[in-house]
PDB file of C-alpha atoms in Angstrom:
ATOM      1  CA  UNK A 701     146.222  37.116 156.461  1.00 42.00           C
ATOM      2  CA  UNK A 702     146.337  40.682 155.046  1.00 46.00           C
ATOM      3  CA  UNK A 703     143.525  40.572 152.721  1.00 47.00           C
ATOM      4  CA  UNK A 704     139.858  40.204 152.762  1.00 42.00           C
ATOM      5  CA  UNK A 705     140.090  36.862 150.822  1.00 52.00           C
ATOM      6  CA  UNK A 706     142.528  35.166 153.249  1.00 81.00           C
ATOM      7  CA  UNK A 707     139.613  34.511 155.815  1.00 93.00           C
ATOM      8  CA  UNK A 708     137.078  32.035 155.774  1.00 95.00           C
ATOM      9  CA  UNK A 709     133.049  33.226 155.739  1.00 95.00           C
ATOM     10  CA  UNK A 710     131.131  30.666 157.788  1.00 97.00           C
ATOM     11  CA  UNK A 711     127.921  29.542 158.640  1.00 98.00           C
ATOM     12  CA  UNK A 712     126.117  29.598 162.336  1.00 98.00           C
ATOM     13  CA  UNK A 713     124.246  26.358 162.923  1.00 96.00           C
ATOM     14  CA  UNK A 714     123.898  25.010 166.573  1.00 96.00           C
ATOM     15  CA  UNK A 715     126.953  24.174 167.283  1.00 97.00           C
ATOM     16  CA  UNK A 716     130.258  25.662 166.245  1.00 98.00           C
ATOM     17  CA  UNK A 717     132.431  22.737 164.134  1.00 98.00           C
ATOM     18  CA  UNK A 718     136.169  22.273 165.273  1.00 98.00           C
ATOM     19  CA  UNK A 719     137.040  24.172 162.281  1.00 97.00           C
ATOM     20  CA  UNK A 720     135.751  27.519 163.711  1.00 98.00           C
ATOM     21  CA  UNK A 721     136.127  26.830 167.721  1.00 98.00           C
ATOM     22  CA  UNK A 722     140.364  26.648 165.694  1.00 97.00           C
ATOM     23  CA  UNK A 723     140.054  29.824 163.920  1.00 96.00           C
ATOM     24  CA  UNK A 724     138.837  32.126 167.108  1.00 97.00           C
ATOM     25  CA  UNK A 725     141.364  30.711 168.995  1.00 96.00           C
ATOM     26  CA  UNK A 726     144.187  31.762 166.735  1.00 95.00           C
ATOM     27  CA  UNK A 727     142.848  34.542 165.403  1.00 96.00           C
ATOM     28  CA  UNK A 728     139.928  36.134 168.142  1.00 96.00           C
ATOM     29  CA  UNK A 729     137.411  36.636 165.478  1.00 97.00           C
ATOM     30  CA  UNK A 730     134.475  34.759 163.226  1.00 98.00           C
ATOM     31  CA  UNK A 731     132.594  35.996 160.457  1.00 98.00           C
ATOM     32  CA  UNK A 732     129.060  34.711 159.608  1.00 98.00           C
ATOM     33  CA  UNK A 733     127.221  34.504 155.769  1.00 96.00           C
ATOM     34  CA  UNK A 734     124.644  35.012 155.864  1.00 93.00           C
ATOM     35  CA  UNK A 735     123.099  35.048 159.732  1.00 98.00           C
ATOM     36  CA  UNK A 736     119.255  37.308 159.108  1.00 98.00           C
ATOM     37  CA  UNK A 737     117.549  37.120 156.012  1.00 98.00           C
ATOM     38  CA  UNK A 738     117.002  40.410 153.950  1.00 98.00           C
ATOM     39  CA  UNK A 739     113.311  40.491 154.600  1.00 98.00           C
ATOM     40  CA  UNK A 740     114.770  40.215 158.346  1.00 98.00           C
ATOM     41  CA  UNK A 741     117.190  42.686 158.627  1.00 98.00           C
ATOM     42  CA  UNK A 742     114.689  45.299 156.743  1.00 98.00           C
ATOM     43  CA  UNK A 743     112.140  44.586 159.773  1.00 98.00           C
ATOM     44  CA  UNK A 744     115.567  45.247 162.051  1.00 98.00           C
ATOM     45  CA  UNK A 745     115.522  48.620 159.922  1.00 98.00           C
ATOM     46  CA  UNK A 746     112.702  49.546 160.353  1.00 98.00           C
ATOM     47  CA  UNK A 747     112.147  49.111 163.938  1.00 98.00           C
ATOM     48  CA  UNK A 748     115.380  51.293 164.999  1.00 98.00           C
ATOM     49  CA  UNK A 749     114.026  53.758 162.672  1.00 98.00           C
ATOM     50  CA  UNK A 750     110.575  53.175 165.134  1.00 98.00           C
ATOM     51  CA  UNK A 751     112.547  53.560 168.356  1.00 98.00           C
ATOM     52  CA  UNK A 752     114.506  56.575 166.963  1.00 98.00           C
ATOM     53  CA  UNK A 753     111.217  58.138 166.272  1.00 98.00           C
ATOM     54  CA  UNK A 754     110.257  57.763 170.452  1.00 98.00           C
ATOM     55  CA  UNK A 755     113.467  58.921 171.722  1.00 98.00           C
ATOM     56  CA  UNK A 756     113.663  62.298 169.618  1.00 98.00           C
ATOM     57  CA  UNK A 757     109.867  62.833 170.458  1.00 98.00           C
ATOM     58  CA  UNK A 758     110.511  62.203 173.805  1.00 98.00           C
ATOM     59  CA  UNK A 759     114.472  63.745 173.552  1.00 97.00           C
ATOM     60  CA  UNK A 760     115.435  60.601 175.444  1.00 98.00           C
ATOM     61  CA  UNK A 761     119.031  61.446 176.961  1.00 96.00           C
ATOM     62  CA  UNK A 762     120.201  58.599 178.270  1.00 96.00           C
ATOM     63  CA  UNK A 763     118.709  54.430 178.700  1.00 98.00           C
ATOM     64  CA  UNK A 764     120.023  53.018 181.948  1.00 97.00           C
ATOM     65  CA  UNK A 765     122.470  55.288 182.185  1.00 95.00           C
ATOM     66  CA  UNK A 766     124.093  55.201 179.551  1.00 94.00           C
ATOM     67  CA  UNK A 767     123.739  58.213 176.868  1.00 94.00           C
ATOM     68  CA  UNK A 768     122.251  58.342 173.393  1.00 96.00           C
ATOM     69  CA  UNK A 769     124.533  59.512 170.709  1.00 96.00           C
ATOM     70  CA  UNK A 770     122.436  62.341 168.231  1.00 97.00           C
ATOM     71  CA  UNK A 771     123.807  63.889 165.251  1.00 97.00           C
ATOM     72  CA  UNK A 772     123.089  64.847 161.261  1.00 97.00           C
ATOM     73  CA  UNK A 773     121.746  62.633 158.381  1.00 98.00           C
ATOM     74  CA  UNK A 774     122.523  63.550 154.895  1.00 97.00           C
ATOM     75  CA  UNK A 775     119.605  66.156 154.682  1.00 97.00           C
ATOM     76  CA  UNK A 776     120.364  67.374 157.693  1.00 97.00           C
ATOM     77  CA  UNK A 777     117.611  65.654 160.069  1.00 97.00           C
ATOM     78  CA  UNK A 778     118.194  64.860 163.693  1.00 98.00           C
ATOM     79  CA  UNK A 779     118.391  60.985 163.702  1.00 98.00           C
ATOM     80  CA  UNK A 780     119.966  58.357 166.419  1.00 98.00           C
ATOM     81  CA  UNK A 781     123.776  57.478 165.682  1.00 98.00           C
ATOM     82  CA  UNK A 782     124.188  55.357 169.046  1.00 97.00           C
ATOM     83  CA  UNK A 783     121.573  53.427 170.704  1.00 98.00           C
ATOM     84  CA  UNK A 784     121.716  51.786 173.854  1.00 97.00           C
ATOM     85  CA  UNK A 785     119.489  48.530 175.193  1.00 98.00           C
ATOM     86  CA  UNK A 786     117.429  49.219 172.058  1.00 98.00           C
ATOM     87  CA  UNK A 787     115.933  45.979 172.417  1.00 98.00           C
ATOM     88  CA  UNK A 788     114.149  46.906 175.744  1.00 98.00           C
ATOM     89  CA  UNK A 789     112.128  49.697 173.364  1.00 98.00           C
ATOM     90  CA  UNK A 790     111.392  46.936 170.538  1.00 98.00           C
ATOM     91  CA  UNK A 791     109.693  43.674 170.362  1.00 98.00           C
ATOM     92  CA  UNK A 792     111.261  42.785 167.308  1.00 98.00           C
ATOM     93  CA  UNK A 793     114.740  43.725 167.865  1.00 98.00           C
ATOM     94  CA  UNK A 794     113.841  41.143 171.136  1.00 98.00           C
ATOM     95  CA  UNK A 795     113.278  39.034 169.548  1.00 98.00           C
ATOM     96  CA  UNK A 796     115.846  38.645 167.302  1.00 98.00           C
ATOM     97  CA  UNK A 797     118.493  37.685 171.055  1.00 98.00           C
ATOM     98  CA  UNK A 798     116.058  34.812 171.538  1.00 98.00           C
ATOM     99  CA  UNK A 799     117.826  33.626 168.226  1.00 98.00           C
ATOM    100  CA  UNK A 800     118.797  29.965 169.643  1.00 97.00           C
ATOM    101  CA  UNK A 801     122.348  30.088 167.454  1.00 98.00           C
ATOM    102  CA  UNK A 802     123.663  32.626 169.722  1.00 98.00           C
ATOM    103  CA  UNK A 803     124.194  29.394 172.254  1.00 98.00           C
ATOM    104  CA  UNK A 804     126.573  28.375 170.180  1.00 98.00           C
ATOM    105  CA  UNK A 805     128.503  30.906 170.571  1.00 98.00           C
ATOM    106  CA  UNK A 806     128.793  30.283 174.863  1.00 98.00           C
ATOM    107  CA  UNK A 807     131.614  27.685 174.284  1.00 97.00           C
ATOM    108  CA  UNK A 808     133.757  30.789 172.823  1.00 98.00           C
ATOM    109  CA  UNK A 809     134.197  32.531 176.610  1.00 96.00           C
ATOM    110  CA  UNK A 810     135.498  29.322 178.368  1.00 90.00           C
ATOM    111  CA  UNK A 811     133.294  30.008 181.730  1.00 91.00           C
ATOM    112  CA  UNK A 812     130.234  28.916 182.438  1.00 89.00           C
ATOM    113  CA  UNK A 813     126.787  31.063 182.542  1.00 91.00           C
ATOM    114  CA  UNK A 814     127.306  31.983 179.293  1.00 96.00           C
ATOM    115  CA  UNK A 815     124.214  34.564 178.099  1.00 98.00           C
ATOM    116  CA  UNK A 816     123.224  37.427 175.770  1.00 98.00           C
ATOM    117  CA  UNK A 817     123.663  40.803 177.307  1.00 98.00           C
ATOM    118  CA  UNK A 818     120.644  41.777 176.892  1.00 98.00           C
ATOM    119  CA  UNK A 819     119.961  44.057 179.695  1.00 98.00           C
ATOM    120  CA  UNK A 820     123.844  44.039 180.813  1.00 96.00           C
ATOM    121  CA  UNK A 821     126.377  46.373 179.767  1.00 93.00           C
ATOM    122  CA  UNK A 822     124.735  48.613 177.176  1.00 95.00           C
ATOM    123  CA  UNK A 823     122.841  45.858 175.967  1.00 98.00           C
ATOM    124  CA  UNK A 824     121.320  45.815 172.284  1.00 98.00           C
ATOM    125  CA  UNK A 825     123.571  48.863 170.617  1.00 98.00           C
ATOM    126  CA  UNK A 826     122.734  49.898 167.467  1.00 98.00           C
ATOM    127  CA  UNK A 827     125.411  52.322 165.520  1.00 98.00           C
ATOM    128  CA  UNK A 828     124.459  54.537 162.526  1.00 98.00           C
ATOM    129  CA  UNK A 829     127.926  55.732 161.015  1.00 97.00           C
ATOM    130  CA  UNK A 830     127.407  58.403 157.961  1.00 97.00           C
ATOM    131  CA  UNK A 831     130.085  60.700 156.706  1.00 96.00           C
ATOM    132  CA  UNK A 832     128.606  63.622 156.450  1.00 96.00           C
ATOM    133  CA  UNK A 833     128.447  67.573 157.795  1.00 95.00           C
ATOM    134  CA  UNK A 834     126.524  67.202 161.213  1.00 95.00           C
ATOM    135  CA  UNK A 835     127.038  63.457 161.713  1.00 96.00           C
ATOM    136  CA  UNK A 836     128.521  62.900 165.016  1.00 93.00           C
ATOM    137  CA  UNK A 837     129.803  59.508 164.415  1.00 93.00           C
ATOM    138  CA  UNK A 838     131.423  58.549 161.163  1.00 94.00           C
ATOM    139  CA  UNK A 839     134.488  56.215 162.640  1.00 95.00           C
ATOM    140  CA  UNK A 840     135.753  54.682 165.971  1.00 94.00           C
ATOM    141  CA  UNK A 841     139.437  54.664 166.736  1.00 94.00           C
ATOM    142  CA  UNK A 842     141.101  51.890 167.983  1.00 95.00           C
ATOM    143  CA  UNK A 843     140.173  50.150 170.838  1.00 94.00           C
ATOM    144  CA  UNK A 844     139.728  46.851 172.912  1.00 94.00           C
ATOM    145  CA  UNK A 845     135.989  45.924 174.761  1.00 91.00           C
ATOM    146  CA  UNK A 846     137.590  44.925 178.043  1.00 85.00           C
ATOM    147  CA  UNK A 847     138.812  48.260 178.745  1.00 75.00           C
ATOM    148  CA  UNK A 848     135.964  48.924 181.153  1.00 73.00           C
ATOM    149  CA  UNK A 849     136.904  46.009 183.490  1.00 71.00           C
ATOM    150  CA  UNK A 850     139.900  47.602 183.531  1.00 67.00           C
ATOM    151  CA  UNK A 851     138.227  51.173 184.906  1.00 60.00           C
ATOM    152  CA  UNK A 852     136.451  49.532 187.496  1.00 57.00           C
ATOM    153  CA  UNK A 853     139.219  48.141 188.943  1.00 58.00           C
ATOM    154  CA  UNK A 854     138.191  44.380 188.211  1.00 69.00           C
ATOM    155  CA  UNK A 855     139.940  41.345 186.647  1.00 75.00           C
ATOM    156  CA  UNK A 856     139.040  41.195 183.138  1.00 78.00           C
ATOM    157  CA  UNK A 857     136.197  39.305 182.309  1.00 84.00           C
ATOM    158  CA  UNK A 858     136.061  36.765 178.686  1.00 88.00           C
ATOM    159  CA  UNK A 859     133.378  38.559 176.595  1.00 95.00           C
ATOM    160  CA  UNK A 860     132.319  38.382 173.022  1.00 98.00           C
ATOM    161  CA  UNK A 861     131.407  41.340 171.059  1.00 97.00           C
ATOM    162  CA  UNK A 862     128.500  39.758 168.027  1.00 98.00           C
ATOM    163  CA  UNK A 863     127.917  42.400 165.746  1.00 98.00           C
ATOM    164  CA  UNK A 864     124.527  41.717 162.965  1.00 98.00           C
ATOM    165  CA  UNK A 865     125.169  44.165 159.938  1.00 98.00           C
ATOM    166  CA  UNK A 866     122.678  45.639 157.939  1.00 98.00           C
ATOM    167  CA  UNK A 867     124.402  47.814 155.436  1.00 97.00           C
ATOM    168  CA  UNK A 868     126.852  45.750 153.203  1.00 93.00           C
ATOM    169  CA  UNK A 869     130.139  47.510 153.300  1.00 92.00           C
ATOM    170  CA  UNK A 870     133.137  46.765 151.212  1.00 91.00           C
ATOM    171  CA  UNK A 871     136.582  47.585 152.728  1.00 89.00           C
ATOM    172  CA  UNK A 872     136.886  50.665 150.335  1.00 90.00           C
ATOM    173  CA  UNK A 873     133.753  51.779 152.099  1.00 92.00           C
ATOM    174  CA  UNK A 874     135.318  51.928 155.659  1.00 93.00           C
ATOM    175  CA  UNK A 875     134.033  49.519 158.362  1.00 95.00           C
ATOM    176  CA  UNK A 876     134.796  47.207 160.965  1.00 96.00           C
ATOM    177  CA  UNK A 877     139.049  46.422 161.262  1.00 96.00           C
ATOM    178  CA  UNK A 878     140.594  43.923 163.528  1.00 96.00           C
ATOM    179  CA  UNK A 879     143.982  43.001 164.237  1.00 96.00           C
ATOM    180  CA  UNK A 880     143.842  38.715 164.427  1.00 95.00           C
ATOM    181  CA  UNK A 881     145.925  37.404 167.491  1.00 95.00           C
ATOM    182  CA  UNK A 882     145.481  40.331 169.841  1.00 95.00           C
ATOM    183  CA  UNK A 883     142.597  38.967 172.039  1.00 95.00           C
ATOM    184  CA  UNK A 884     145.802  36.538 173.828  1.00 92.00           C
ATOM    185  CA  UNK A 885     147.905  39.816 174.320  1.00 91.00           C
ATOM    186  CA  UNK A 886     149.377  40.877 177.513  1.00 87.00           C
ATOM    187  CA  UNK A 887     147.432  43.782 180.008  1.00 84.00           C
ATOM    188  CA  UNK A 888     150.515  46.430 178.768  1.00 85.00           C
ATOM    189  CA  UNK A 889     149.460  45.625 175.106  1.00 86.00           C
ATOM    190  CA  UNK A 890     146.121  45.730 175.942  1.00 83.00           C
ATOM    191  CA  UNK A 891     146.642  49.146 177.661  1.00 81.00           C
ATOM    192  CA  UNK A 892     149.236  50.732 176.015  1.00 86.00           C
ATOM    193  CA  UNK A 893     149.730  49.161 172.265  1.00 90.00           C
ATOM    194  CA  UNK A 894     147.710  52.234 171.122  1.00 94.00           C
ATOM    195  CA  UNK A 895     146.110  55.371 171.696  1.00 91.00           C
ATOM    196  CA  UNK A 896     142.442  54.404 172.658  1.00 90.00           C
ATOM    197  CA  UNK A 897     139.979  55.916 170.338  1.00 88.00           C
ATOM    198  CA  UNK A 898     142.356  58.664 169.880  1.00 91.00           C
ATOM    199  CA  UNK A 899     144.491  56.707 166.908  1.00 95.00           C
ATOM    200  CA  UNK A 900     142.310  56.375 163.931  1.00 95.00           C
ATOM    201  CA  UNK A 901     145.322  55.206 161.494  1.00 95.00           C
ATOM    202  CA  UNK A 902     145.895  52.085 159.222  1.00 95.00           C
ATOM    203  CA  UNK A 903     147.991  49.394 161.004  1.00 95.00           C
ATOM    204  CA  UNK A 904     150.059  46.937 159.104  1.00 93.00           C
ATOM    205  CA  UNK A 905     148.788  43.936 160.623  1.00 93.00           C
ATOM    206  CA  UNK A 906     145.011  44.835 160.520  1.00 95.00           C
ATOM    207  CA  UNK A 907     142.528  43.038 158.632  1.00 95.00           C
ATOM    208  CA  UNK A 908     139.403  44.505 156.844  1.00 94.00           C
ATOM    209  CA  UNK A 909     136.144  42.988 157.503  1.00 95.00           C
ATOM    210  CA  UNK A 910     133.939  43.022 154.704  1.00 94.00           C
ATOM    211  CA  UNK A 911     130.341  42.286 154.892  1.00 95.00           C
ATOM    212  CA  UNK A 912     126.839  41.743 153.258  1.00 97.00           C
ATOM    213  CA  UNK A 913     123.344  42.977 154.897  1.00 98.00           C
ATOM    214  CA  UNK A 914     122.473  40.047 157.430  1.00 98.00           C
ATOM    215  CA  UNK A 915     126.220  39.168 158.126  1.00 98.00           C
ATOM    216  CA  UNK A 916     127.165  38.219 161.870  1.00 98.00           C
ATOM    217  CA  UNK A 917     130.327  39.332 163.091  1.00 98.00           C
ATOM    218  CA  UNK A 918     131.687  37.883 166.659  1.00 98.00           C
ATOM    219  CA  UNK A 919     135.272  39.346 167.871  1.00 98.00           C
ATOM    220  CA  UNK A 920     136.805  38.547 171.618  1.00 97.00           C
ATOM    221  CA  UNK A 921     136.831  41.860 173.947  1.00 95.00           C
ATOM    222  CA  UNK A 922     140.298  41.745 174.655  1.00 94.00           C
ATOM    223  CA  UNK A 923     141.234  42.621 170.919  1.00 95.00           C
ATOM    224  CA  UNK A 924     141.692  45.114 169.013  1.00 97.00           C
ATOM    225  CA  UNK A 925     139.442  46.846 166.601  1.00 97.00           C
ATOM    226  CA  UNK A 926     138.565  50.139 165.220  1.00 97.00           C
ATOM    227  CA  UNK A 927     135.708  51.657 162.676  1.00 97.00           C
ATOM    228  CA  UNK A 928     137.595  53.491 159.879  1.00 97.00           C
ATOM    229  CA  UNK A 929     135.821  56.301 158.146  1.00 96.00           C
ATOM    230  CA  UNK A 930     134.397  55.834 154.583  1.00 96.00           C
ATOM    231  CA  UNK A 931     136.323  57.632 152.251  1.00 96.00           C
ATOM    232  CA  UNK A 932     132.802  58.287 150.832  1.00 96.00           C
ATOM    233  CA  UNK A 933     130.379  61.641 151.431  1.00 96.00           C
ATOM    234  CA  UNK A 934     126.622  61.062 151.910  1.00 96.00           C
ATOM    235  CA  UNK A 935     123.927  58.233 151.696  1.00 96.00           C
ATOM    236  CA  UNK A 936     126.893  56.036 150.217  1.00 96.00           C
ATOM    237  CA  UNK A 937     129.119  56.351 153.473  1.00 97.00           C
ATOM    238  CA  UNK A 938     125.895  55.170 155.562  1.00 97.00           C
ATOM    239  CA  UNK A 939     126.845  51.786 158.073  1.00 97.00           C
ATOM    240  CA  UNK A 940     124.602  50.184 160.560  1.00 98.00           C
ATOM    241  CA  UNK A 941     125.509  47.468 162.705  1.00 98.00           C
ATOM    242  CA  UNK A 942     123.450  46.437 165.949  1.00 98.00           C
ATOM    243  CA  UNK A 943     126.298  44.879 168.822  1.00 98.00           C
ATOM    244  CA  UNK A 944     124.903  42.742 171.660  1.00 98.00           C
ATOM    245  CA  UNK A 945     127.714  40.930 174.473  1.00 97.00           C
ATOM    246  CA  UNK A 946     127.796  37.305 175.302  1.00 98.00           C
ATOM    247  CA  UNK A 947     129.067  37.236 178.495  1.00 96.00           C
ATOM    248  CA  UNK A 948     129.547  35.452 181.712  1.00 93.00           C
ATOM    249  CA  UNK A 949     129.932  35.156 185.797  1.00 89.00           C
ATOM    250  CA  UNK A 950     127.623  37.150 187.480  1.00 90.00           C
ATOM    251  CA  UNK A 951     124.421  38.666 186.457  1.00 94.00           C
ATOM    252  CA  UNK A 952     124.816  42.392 186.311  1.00 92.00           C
ATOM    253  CA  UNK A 953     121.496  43.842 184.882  1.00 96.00           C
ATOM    254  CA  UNK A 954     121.028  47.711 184.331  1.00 96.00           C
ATOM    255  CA  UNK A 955     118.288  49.522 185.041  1.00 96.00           C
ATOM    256  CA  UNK A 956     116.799  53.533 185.105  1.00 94.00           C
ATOM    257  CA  UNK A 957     118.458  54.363 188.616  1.00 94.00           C
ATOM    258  CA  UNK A 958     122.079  52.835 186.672  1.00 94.00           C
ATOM    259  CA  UNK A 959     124.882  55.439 186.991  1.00 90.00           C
ATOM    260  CA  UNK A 960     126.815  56.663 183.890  1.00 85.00           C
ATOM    261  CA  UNK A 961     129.775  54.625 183.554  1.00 73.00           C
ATOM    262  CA  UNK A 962     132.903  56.778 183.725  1.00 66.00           C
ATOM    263  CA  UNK A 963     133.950  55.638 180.337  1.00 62.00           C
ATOM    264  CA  UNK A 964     131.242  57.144 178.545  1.00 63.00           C
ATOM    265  CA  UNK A 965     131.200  59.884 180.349  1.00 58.00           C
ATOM    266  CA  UNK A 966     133.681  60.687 177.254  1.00 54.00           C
ATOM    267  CA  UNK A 967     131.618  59.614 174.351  1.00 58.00           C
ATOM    268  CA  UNK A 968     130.837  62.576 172.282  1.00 58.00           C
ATOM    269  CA  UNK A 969     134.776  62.933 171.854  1.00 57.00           C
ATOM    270  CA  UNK A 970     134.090  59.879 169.774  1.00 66.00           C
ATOM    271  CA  UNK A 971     133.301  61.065 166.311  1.00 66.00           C
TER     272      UNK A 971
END
């Protein structure tokens, strides 16, 4: 399964059929055509672009403790490239995790109280990747989700990581990469099979995920995954994908007194 054609493209109805609850389990990964609408993922557009507008007014550092990632666009404007909880800020963008089809999706962690994340974690994030002079986030090395259990000293927890995309980005174009099989790895592998966010590079057994404005994107936390870098300069390198967690067990909401996680304590390394 080396090529973009060797995966299947599925679609989200209530309930996940046999044939996709089989192909996470092998492979740790599902890819949904088409999931929002494109009059739906403009109105998704256009309210980030909304909350952007209140945080650099307001030069909004951090959202429950967790900080807000500024850089460049391609004329040089100040502009959001990592949102946290965005949905908190926007009715719209709450809207969209009352979507009933992410219920589906609960079966995929295999313990009970499954939920959205919507006020867990980092909640609703939104990423703005563009390759240009200024940005501050144009890639993400490789990396797994559950590392963060890992920092806190607790037993890793089953996640998923659903990603809605609403640029369309061809594998030439950079984007999301995932290596199938690794969410059933061992802890070493988990730890140690690469250099977190540091290693940037191709891997043999990766797999390019190509998608279409509106596509849904759900990969297990214990995999891993990177964001490589369009080769491209400008508008044409621009990617925007909003990630929410389904997760489990306890209920762990954040609020304004939240701490900064440790972890992120690191995140404007990440470029």
């Amino acid at each position: 399964m080396a090529s973009l054609s060797d995966y299947p493209r599925f679609t989200l109805g209530a309930e996940l059929t046999q044939e996709q609850r089989a192909f996470f389990a092998k492979h740790g990964f599902l890819h949904f055509r088409p999931f929002a609408s494109p009059d739906q993922v403009q109105a998704y557009l256009k309210a980030t672009q909304e909350v952007q507008h209140d945080w650099l007014t307001n030069k909004v550092e951090k959202v429950n403790g967790v900080p807000i990632k500024y850089g460049k666009d391609v004329d040089g404007t100040p502009i959001v490239q990592r949102f946290a909880f965005a949905s908190q800020h926007s009715p719209i963008l709450h809207d969209l995790l009352q979507d009933k089809r992410f219920e589906a999706l609960f079966p995929l962690l295999e313990t009970p109280g499954g939920r959205v994340g919507e006020n867990e974690r980092d909640g609703l994030v939104v990423n703005h990747y563009v390759n240009v002079e200024g940005s501050e986030f144009s890639q993400m090395g490789w990396h797994t989700d559950s590392l963060r259990d890992v920092f806190y000293g607790k037993r890793i927890q089953p996640m998923l990581n659903v990603g809605l995309h609403l640029d369309g980005t061809k594998a030439t174009n950079g984007g999301l990469r995932v290596i199938p099989g690794t969410h059933r790895q061992g802890i070493g592998k988990m730890l140690f099979r690469k250099k977190y966010y540091k290693d940037v590079y191709y891997d043999p057994n990766e797999v390019a995920v190509e998608t279409e404005p509106g596509d849904l994107t759900v990969h297990d936390g214990r995999m891993w995954h990177r964001v490589a870098q369009s080769p491209l300069v400008g508008a044409e390198s621009r990617r925007r994908v909003m990630y929410v967690p389904i997760i489990g067990g306890k209920y762990q909401p954040k609020s304004e007194e939240s701490p900064t996680p440790f972890y992120l304590r690191f995140l404007h390394l990440v470029k």
